[in-house]
CSV table of N, CA and C in Angstrom, one decimal:
chain,number,residue,atom,x,y,z
A,5,MET,N,101.7,115.1,106.0
A,5,MET,CA,103.2,115.0,106.0
A,5,MET,C,103.6,113.7,105.3
A,6,LYS,N,102.8,112.7,105.4
A,6,LYS,CA,103.2,111.4,104.8
A,6,LYS,C,103.4,111.5,103.3
A,7,LYS,N,102.5,112.3,102.6
A,7,LYS,CA,102.6,112.4,101.1
A,7,LYS,C,103.9,113.1,100.7
A,8,TYR,N,104.4,114.1,101.5
A,8,TYR,CA,105.6,114.8,101.2
A,8,TYR,C,106.8,113.9,101.4
A,9,LYS,N,106.7,113.0,102.4
A,9,LYS,CA,107.8,112.1,102.6
A,9,LYS,C,107.9,111.1,101.4
A,10,LYS,N,106.8,110.7,100.9
A,10,LYS,CA,106.8,109.8,99.7
A,10,LYS,C,107.3,110.5,98.5
A,11,ILE,N,106.9,111.8,98.3
A,11,ILE,CA,107.4,112.5,97.2
A,11,ILE,C,108.9,112.7,97.3
A,12,LEU,N,109.4,113.0,98.5
A,12,LEU,CA,110.8,113.2,98.7
A,12,LEU,C,111.6,111.9,98.4
A,13,ILE,N,111.1,110.8,98.9
A,13,ILE,CA,111.7,109.5,98.6
A,13,ILE,C,111.7,109.3,97.1
A,14,THR,N,110.6,109.5,96.4
A,14,THR,CA,110.5,109.3,95.0
A,14,THR,C,111.5,110.2,94.3
A,15,GLY,N,111.5,111.5,94.6
A,15,GLY,CA,112.4,112.4,94.0
A,15,GLY,C,113.9,112.0,94.1
A,16,MET,N,114.2,111.6,95.3
A,16,MET,CA,115.6,111.2,95.6
A,16,MET,C,116.0,110.0,94.7
A,17,ALA,N,115.0,109.0,94.6
A,17,ALA,CA,115.3,107.8,93.8
A,17,ALA,C,115.5,108.2,92.3
A,18,ILE,N,114.7,109.1,91.8
A,18,ILE,CA,114.8,109.5,90.4
A,18,ILE,C,116.0,110.3,90.1
A,19,LEU,N,116.4,111.1,91.1
A,19,LEU,CA,117.7,111.9,90.9
A,19,LEU,C,118.9,111.0,90.9
A,20,ALA,N,118.8,109.9,91.7
A,20,ALA,CA,119.9,109.0,91.9
A,20,ALA,C,120.2,108.3,90.5
A,21,SER,N,119.2,108.1,89.7
A,21,SER,CA,119.4,107.4,88.5
A,21,SER,C,118.5,108.1,87.4
A,22,THR,N,119.1,108.7,86.4
A,22,THR,CA,118.3,109.4,85.4
A,22,THR,C,117.6,108.4,84.5
A,23,THR,N,118.0,107.2,84.6
A,23,THR,CA,117.3,106.1,83.8
A,23,THR,C,116.5,105.2,84.7
A,24,ALA,N,115.7,105.9,85.6
A,24,ALA,CA,114.9,105.1,86.6
A,24,ALA,C,113.9,104.2,85.8
A,25,SER,N,114.0,102.9,86.0
A,25,SER,CA,113.1,102.0,85.3
A,25,SER,C,111.8,101.8,86.1
A,26,LEU,N,110.8,101.2,85.5
A,26,LEU,CA,109.6,100.9,86.2
A,26,LEU,C,109.8,100.0,87.4
A,27,GLU,N,110.8,99.1,87.3
A,27,GLU,CA,111.1,98.2,88.4
A,27,GLU,C,111.6,99.0,89.6
A,28,THR,N,112.4,100.0,89.4
A,28,THR,CA,112.8,100.9,90.5
A,28,THR,C,111.7,101.6,91.1
A,29,ILE,N,110.8,102.2,90.2
A,29,ILE,CA,109.7,102.9,90.7
A,29,ILE,C,108.7,102.0,91.5
A,30,SER,N,108.6,100.8,90.9
A,30,SER,CA,107.7,99.8,91.6
A,30,SER,C,108.2,99.4,92.9
A,31,ALA,N,109.5,99.3,93.1
A,31,ALA,CA,110.1,99.0,94.4
A,31,ALA,C,109.8,100.1,95.4
A,32,ILE,N,109.8,101.4,94.9
A,32,ILE,CA,109.4,102.5,95.8
A,32,ILE,C,107.9,102.3,96.1
A,33,ASN,N,107.1,102.0,95.1
A,33,ASN,CA,105.7,101.8,95.4
A,33,ASN,C,105.4,100.7,96.4
A,34,VAL,N,106.2,99.6,96.3
A,34,VAL,CA,106.0,98.5,97.2
A,34,VAL,C,106.3,99.0,98.7
A,35,TYR,N,107.4,99.8,98.8
A,35,TYR,CA,107.7,100.4,100.1
A,35,TYR,C,106.6,101.3,100.6
A,36,ALA,N,106.2,102.2,99.7
A,36,ALA,CA,105.3,103.2,100.1
A,36,ALA,C,103.8,102.7,100.4
A,37,SER,N,103.4,101.7,99.6
A,37,SER,CA,102.0,101.3,99.7
A,37,SER,C,101.7,100.5,100.9
A,38,ASN,N,102.7,100.2,101.7
A,38,ASN,CA,102.3,99.5,103.0
A,38,ASN,C,101.5,100.4,103.9
A,39,ASP,N,101.6,101.7,103.7
A,39,ASP,CA,100.8,102.7,104.5
A,39,ASP,C,99.5,103.0,104.0
A,40,THR,N,99.1,102.4,102.8
A,40,THR,CA,97.8,102.7,102.2
A,40,THR,C,96.7,102.3,103.1
A,41,ARG,N,95.7,103.1,103.2
A,41,ARG,CA,94.5,102.8,104.0
A,41,ARG,C,93.3,102.6,103.0
A,42,THR,N,92.6,101.5,103.3
A,42,THR,CA,91.4,101.3,102.5
A,42,THR,C,90.2,101.8,103.3
A,43,VAL,N,89.4,102.7,102.7
A,43,VAL,CA,88.3,103.3,103.3
A,43,VAL,C,87.0,103.0,102.6
A,44,LYS,N,85.8,103.3,103.2
A,44,LYS,CA,84.6,103.0,102.5
A,44,LYS,C,84.2,104.0,101.4
A,45,LYS,N,84.5,105.3,101.7
A,45,LYS,CA,84.2,106.4,100.8
A,45,LYS,C,85.3,107.4,100.8
A,46,LEU,N,85.6,107.9,99.7
A,46,LEU,CA,86.7,108.9,99.5
A,46,LEU,C,86.3,109.9,98.5
A,47,SER,N,86.6,111.2,98.7
A,47,SER,CA,86.3,112.2,97.7
A,47,SER,C,87.5,113.2,97.7
A,48,PRO,N,87.6,114.0,96.6
A,48,PRO,CA,88.7,115.0,96.5
A,48,PRO,C,88.5,116.0,97.7
A,49,ASN,N,89.7,116.6,98.1
A,49,ASN,CA,89.7,117.6,99.1
A,49,ASN,C,90.8,118.6,98.8
A,50,SER,N,91.1,119.5,99.7
A,50,SER,CA,92.1,120.5,99.4
A,50,SER,C,93.5,119.9,99.3
A,51,ASP,N,93.8,118.9,100.1
A,51,ASP,CA,95.1,118.2,100.0
A,51,ASP,C,95.2,117.4,98.8
A,52,TYR,N,94.1,116.8,98.4
A,52,TYR,CA,94.1,115.9,97.2
A,52,TYR,C,93.0,116.3,96.2
A,53,PRO,N,93.3,117.4,95.4
A,53,PRO,CA,92.2,117.9,94.5
A,53,PRO,C,92.0,116.8,93.4
A,54,ASN,N,90.8,116.9,92.8
A,54,ASN,CA,90.5,116.0,91.7
A,54,ASN,C,91.5,116.2,90.6
A,55,ILE,N,92.1,115.1,90.1
A,55,ILE,CA,93.1,115.2,89.0
A,55,ILE,C,92.6,115.9,87.8
A,56,LYS,N,91.3,115.8,87.5
A,56,LYS,CA,90.7,116.5,86.4
A,56,LYS,C,90.8,118.0,86.5
A,57,SER,N,91.0,118.5,87.7
A,57,SER,CA,91.1,120.0,87.8
A,57,SER,C,92.5,120.5,87.6
A,58,LYS,N,93.5,119.6,87.6
A,58,LYS,CA,94.9,119.9,87.4
A,58,LYS,C,95.5,119.5,86.1
A,59,PHE,N,94.9,118.4,85.5
A,59,PHE,CA,95.5,117.8,84.3
A,59,PHE,C,94.4,117.4,83.3
A,60,ASP,N,94.7,117.4,82.0
A,60,ASP,CA,93.8,116.8,81.0
A,60,ASP,C,94.0,115.3,81.0
A,61,VAL,N,93.2,114.6,81.7
A,61,VAL,CA,93.4,113.1,81.9
A,61,VAL,C,93.2,112.3,80.7
A,62,THR,N,92.6,112.9,79.6
A,62,THR,CA,92.5,112.2,78.4
A,62,THR,C,93.8,112.2,77.6
A,63,ASN,N,94.7,113.0,77.9
A,63,ASN,CA,96.0,113.1,77.2
A,63,ASN,C,97.1,113.5,78.1
A,64,MET,N,97.5,112.5,79.0
A,64,MET,CA,98.6,112.8,79.9
A,64,MET,C,100.0,112.8,79.3
A,65,THR,N,100.1,112.3,78.1
A,65,THR,CA,101.4,112.3,77.4
A,65,THR,C,101.9,113.7,77.1
A,66,GLN,N,101.1,114.7,77.2
A,66,GLN,CA,101.5,116.0,76.9
A,66,GLN,C,102.3,116.6,78.1
A,67,TYR,N,102.3,116.0,79.2
A,67,TYR,CA,103.0,116.5,80.4
A,67,TYR,C,104.4,115.8,80.6
A,68,SER,N,105.4,116.5,80.9
A,68,SER,CA,106.7,115.9,81.2
A,68,SER,C,106.7,115.3,82.6
A,69,ASP,N,107.7,114.4,82.8
A,69,ASP,CA,107.8,113.8,84.2
A,69,ASP,C,107.9,114.9,85.3
A,70,ASP,N,108.5,116.0,84.9
A,70,ASP,CA,108.6,117.1,85.9
A,70,ASP,C,107.2,117.6,86.3
A,71,ASP,N,106.3,117.6,85.4
A,71,ASP,CA,104.9,118.1,85.7
A,71,ASP,C,104.1,117.1,86.5
A,72,LEU,N,104.5,115.8,86.3
A,72,LEU,CA,103.7,114.7,86.9
A,72,LEU,C,104.0,114.4,88.3
A,73,PHE,N,104.0,115.4,89.2
A,73,PHE,CA,104.2,115.2,90.6
A,73,PHE,C,103.2,116.0,91.4
A,74,GLY,N,102.9,115.6,92.5
A,74,GLY,CA,101.9,116.2,93.4
A,74,GLY,C,100.8,115.3,93.8
A,75,ALA,N,100.0,115.7,94.8
A,75,ALA,CA,99.0,114.9,95.3
A,75,ALA,C,97.6,115.2,94.6
A,76,VAL,N,96.9,114.1,94.2
A,76,VAL,CA,95.7,114.3,93.5
A,76,VAL,C,94.7,113.1,93.9
A,77,THR,N,93.5,113.3,93.6
A,77,THR,CA,92.5,112.2,93.8
A,77,THR,C,92.1,111.7,92.4
A,78,LEU,N,92.2,110.4,92.2
A,78,LEU,CA,91.7,109.7,91.0
A,78,LEU,C,90.3,109.3,91.4
A,79,ASN,N,89.3,110.0,90.9
A,79,ASN,CA,87.9,109.9,91.4
A,79,ASN,C,87.1,108.9,90.5
A,80,LYS,N,86.8,107.8,91.1
A,80,LYS,CA,86.0,106.7,90.5
A,80,LYS,C,86.6,106.3,89.1
A,81,PHE,N,87.8,106.0,89.1
A,81,PHE,CA,88.5,105.5,87.9
A,81,PHE,C,88.2,104.0,87.7
A,82,TYR,N,88.2,103.5,86.5
A,82,TYR,CA,87.9,102.1,86.2
A,82,TYR,C,89.1,101.2,86.3
A,83,VAL,N,88.9,100.0,86.8
A,83,VAL,CA,89.9,99.0,86.9
A,83,VAL,C,89.9,98.3,85.6
A,84,LYS,N,91.0,98.5,84.8
A,84,LYS,CA,91.1,97.8,83.5
A,84,LYS,C,91.8,96.5,83.5
A,85,SER,N,92.7,96.4,84.5
A,85,SER,CA,93.5,95.1,84.6
A,85,SER,C,94.0,95.1,86.1
A,86,VAL,N,94.1,93.9,86.6
A,86,VAL,CA,94.6,93.8,88.0
A,86,VAL,C,95.3,92.5,88.2
A,87,GLY,N,96.3,92.6,89.0
A,87,GLY,CA,97.1,91.4,89.4
A,87,GLY,C,97.6,91.5,90.8
A,88,ALA,N,98.3,90.5,91.2
A,88,ALA,CA,98.9,90.5,92.6
A,88,ALA,C,100.3,89.9,92.5
A,89,ASP,N,101.2,90.4,93.3
A,89,ASP,CA,102.5,89.9,93.3
A,89,ASP,C,102.7,89.0,94.6
A,90,PRO,N,103.9,88.4,94.7
A,90,PRO,CA,104.1,87.5,95.8
A,90,PRO,C,104.1,88.2,97.2
A,91,MET,N,104.2,89.5,97.2
A,91,MET,CA,104.1,90.2,98.5
A,91,MET,C,102.6,90.6,98.8
A,92,LYS,N,101.7,90.0,98.1
A,92,LYS,CA,100.3,90.2,98.2
A,92,LYS,C,99.8,91.7,98.0
A,93,GLN,N,100.5,92.3,97.1
A,93,GLN,CA,100.1,93.7,96.7
A,93,GLN,C,99.4,93.6,95.4
A,94,TYR,N,98.3,94.4,95.2
A,94,TYR,CA,97.6,94.5,94.0
A,94,TYR,C,98.4,95.5,93.1
A,95,HIS,N,98.5,95.1,91.8
A,95,HIS,CA,99.0,96.0,90.7
A,95,HIS,C,97.7,96.3,89.9
A,96,VAL,N,97.3,97.5,89.9
A,96,VAL,CA,96.0,97.9,89.4
A,96,VAL,C,96.3,98.9,88.2
A,97,LEU,N,95.7,98.6,87.1
A,97,LEU,CA,95.8,99.5,85.9
A,97,LEU,C,94.4,100.2,85.8
A,98,LEU,N,94.4,101.5,85.9
A,98,LEU,CA,93.2,102.3,86.0
A,98,LEU,C,93.1,103.2,84.8
A,99,THR,N,91.8,103.6,84.4
A,99,THR,CA,91.6,104.6,83.4
A,99,THR,C,90.5,105.5,83.9
A,100,PRO,N,90.5,106.8,83.5
A,100,PRO,CA,89.5,107.8,83.9
A,100,PRO,C,88.1,107.5,83.5
A,101,THR,N,88.0,106.9,82.3
A,101,THR,CA,86.7,106.5,81.7
A,101,THR,C,86.7,105.1,81.2
A,102,LYS,N,85.6,104.5,81.0
A,102,LYS,CA,85.5,103.1,80.7
A,102,LYS,C,86.3,102.8,79.4
A,103,HIS,N,86.3,103.7,78.4
A,103,HIS,CA,86.9,103.4,77.1
A,103,HIS,C,88.2,104.2,76.9
A,104,SER,N,88.7,104.8,77.9
A,104,SER,CA,89.9,105.6,77.8
A,104,SER,C,91.2,104.7,77.5
A,105,SER,N,92.1,105.3,76.8
A,105,SER,CA,93.4,104.6,76.7
A,105,SER,C,94.5,105.3,77.4
A,106,GLN,N,94.2,106.1,78.4
A,106,GLN,CA,95.1,106.8,79.3
A,106,GLN,C,95.2,106.0,80.6
A,107,TYR,N,96.3,105.4,80.9
A,107,TYR,CA,96.4,104.4,82.0
A,107,TYR,C,97.2,105.0,83.2
A,108,PHE,N,96.8,104.6,84.4
A,108,PHE,CA,97.4,105.0,85.6
A,108,PHE,C,97.7,103.7,86.4
A,109,LEU,N,98.9,103.5,86.9
A,109,LEU,CA,99.3,102.3,87.6
A,109,LEU,C,99.4,102.6,89.1
A,110,LEU,N,98.7,101.7,89.9
A,110,LEU,CA,98.7,101.9,91.3
A,110,LEU,C,99.1,100.5,91.9
A,111,VAL,N,100.0,100.5,92.8
A,111,VAL,CA,100.5,99.3,93.5
A,111,VAL,C,100.2,99.5,95.0
A,112,THR,N,99.3,98.6,95.5
A,112,THR,CA,98.9,98.8,96.9
A,112,THR,C,98.4,97.5,97.5
A,113,LYS,N,98.4,97.5,98.8
A,113,LYS,CA,97.7,96.4,99.6
A,113,LYS,C,96.3,96.9,99.9
A,114,SER,N,95.4,96.0,99.9
A,114,SER,CA,94.0,96.5,100.2
A,114,SER,C,93.3,95.4,101.0
A,115,LYS,N,92.5,95.8,102.0
A,115,LYS,CA,91.7,94.9,102.8
A,115,LYS,C,90.5,94.4,102.0
A,116,LYS,N,90.1,95.3,101.0
A,116,LYS,CA,89.0,94.9,100.2
A,116,LYS,C,89.5,94.4,98.8
A,117,LYS,N,88.9,93.4,98.4
A,117,LYS,CA,89.3,92.8,97.1
A,117,LYS,C,89.1,93.8,95.9
A,118,ILE,N,90.0,93.8,95.0
A,118,ILE,CA,89.9,94.7,93.9
A,118,ILE,C,89.8,93.8,92.7
A,119,ARG,N,88.7,94.0,91.9
A,119,ARG,CA,88.4,93.1,90.8
A,119,ARG,C,88.3,94.0,89.5
A,120,LEU,N,88.4,93.3,88.4
A,120,LEU,CA,88.3,93.9,87.1
A,120,LEU,C,86.9,94.5,86.9
A,121,HIS,N,86.9,95.7,86.4
A,121,HIS,CA,85.7,96.5,86.1
A,121,HIS,C,85.1,97.2,87.4
A,122,ASP,N,85.8,97.1,88.5
A,122,ASP,CA,85.4,97.8,89.7
A,122,ASP,C,85.7,99.3,89.4
A,123,LYS,N,85.1,100.2,90.2
A,123,LYS,CA,85.6,101.6,90.2
A,123,LYS,C,86.4,101.8,91.5
A,124,LEU,N,87.4,102.7,91.4
A,124,LEU,CA,88.3,102.9,92.5
A,124,LEU,C,88.6,104.4,92.6
A,125,THR,N,88.5,104.9,93.8
A,125,THR,CA,88.9,106.3,94.1
A,125,THR,C,90.1,106.2,94.9
A,126,ALA,N,91.2,106.9,94.6
A,126,ALA,CA,92.4,106.9,95.3
A,126,ALA,C,93.0,108.3,95.5
A,127,GLN,N,93.5,108.5,96.7
A,127,GLN,CA,94.3,109.7,96.9
A,127,GLN,C,95.7,109.3,96.8
A,128,VAL,N,96.4,109.9,95.8
A,128,VAL,CA,97.7,109.4,95.4
A,128,VAL,C,98.7,110.6,95.2
A,129,ALA,N,100.0,110.2,95.2
A,129,ALA,CA,101.0,111.1,94.8
A,129,ALA,C,101.4,110.7,93.4
A,130,LEU,N,101.4,111.6,92.4
A,130,LEU,CA,101.8,111.2,91.1
A,130,LEU,C,103.3,111.1,91.1
A,131,ASN,N,103.8,110.1,90.3
A,131,ASN,CA,105.2,109.7,90.4
A,131,ASN,C,105.8,109.6,89.0
A,132,GLY,N,105.4,110.5,88.0
A,132,GLY,CA,106.0,110.4,86.7
A,132,GLY,C,105.3,109.4,85.8
A,133,SER,N,106.0,109.1,84.7
A,133,SER,CA,105.4,108.2,83.8
A,133,SER,C,106.4,107.1,83.4
A,134,SER,N,105.9,106.1,82.8
A,134,SER,CA,106.7,105.0,82.3
A,134,SER,C,105.9,104.2,81.3
A,135,LYS,N,106.3,102.9,81.1
A,135,LYS,CA,105.6,102.0,80.2
A,135,LYS,C,105.4,100.7,81.0
A,136,ILE,N,104.3,100.0,80.7
A,136,ILE,CA,104.1,98.7,81.3
A,136,ILE,C,105.1,97.7,80.8
A,137,ASN,N,105.8,97.1,81.8
A,137,ASN,CA,106.9,96.2,81.4
A,137,ASN,C,106.6,94.7,81.9
A,138,ASP,N,107.6,93.9,81.8
A,138,ASP,CA,107.5,92.5,82.2
A,138,ASP,C,107.2,92.3,83.6
A,139,ALA,N,107.7,93.1,84.5
A,139,ALA,CA,107.5,93.0,85.9
A,139,ALA,C,106.0,93.2,86.2
A,140,GLN,N,105.4,94.1,85.5
A,140,GLN,CA,103.9,94.4,85.7
A,140,GLN,C,103.1,93.2,85.1
A,141,ILE,N,103.5,92.8,84.0
A,141,ILE,CA,102.8,91.6,83.3
A,141,ILE,C,102.9,90.4,84.2
A,142,ASN,N,104.1,90.2,84.8
A,142,ASN,CA,104.3,89.0,85.6
A,142,ASN,C,103.5,89.1,86.9
A,143,SER,N,103.1,90.3,87.3
A,143,SER,CA,102.3,90.4,88.5
A,143,SER,C,100.8,90.2,88.2
A,144,GLY,N,100.5,90.1,86.9
A,144,GLY,CA,99.1,89.8,86.5
A,144,GLY,C,98.4,90.8,85.7
A,145,ILE,N,99.0,91.9,85.4
A,145,ILE,CA,98.5,92.9,84.4
A,145,ILE,C,98.4,92.2,83.1
A,146,SER,N,97.3,92.3,82.3
A,146,SER,CA,97.1,91.7,81.1
A,146,SER,C,98.3,92.0,80.1
A,147,GLU,N,98.7,91.0,79.3
A,147,GLU,CA,99.8,91.2,78.4
A,147,GLU,C,99.4,92.2,77.3
A,148,SER,N,98.1,92.4,77.0
A,148,SER,CA,97.7,93.3,76.0
A,148,SER,C,98.1,94.7,76.3
A,149,TYR,N,98.5,95.0,77.6
A,149,TYR,CA,98.9,96.4,78.0
A,149,TYR,C,100.4,96.6,77.9
A,150,SER,N,101.2,95.5,77.6
A,150,SER,CA,102.6,95.6,77.6
A,150,SER,C,103.1,96.7,76.6
A,151,GLY,N,104.0,97.6,77.2
A,151,GLY,CA,104.5,98.7,76.4
A,151,GLY,C,103.7,99.9,76.4
A,152,LYS,N,102.5,99.9,77.0
A,152,LYS,CA,101.6,101.0,77.0
A,152,LYS,C,102.1,102.1,78.0
A,153,HIS,N,102.0,103.4,77.6
A,153,HIS,CA,102.3,104.5,78.4
A,153,HIS,C,101.5,104.5,79.7
A,154,VAL,N,102.1,104.7,80.8
A,154,VAL,CA,101.3,104.7,82.1
A,154,VAL,C,101.8,105.8,83.0
A,155,ILE,N,100.9,106.4,83.8
A,155,ILE,CA,101.2,107.3,84.8
A,155,ILE,C,101.4,106.6,86.1
A,156,LEU,N,102.5,106.8,86.8
A,156,LEU,CA,102.8,106.0,88.0
A,156,LEU,C,102.2,106.8,89.2
A,157,THR,N,101.7,106.1,90.2
A,157,THR,CA,101.1,106.7,91.4
A,157,THR,C,101.6,106.0,92.6
A,158,MET,N,101.6,106.7,93.7
A,158,MET,CA,101.8,106.1,95.1
A,158,MET,C,100.6,106.5,95.9
A,159,PRO,N,99.8,105.5,96.3
A,159,PRO,CA,98.5,105.7,97.0
A,159,PRO,C,98.7,106.0,98.5
A,160,ASP,N,97.9,106.9,99.0
A,160,ASP,CA,97.7,107.1,100.5
A,160,ASP,C,96.5,106.4,101.0
A,161,LYS,N,95.4,106.6,100.3
A,161,LYS,CA,94.1,106.0,100.6
A,161,LYS,C,93.4,105.5,99.4
A,162,ILE,N,92.6,104.4,99.5
A,162,ILE,CA,91.8,104.0,98.4
A,162,ILE,C,90.4,103.6,98.9
A,163,ALA,N,89.5,103.7,98.0
A,163,ALA,CA,88.1,103.2,98.2
A,163,ALA,C,87.7,102.4,97.0
A,164,VAL,N,87.2,101.2,97.2
A,164,VAL,CA,86.9,100.3,96.1
A,164,VAL,C,85.4,100.2,96.0
A,165,TYR,N,84.8,100.4,94.8
A,165,TYR,CA,83.4,100.4,94.6
A,165,TYR,C,83.1,99.2,93.7
A,166,HIS,N,82.5,98.1,94.2
A,166,HIS,CA,82.3,97.0,93.4
A,166,HIS,C,81.1,97.2,92.5
A,167,LYS,N,81.1,96.7,91.3
A,167,LYS,CA,80.1,96.8,90.3
A,167,LYS,C,78.8,96.2,90.7
């Protein structure tokens, strides 16, 4: 039920403003990520199917924001850049493969440290798309990703696998 509440909150926020910016979406992520649980192991299930079974993760730009909703598992995605904000939340830029240029943004608190080049599995609600902006850069995401297309996510559970 928690994931549907998050999706409803997200949908209401987007409907309230057709020009929803990444800052607005990030504020929702900040609110929603307080419930994120860090676990030792995580795998896709019927509530959170593997994203690769629903989308072509090598080319997510082909999907409209209307398509980019629903609960999925990002299974062992690579941490390409990571930062933290003053609220002690990680801002994590993920890719499905080591050399992919398809990015996913996850904002969460984690009991386990998240480092560059770690692998991360997350059960998330997809939240549309945007571009990396100054707010994300200021949180610690590398400047080299500024302006890059990114898929927004709201995590329910994460598992971090250190290299």
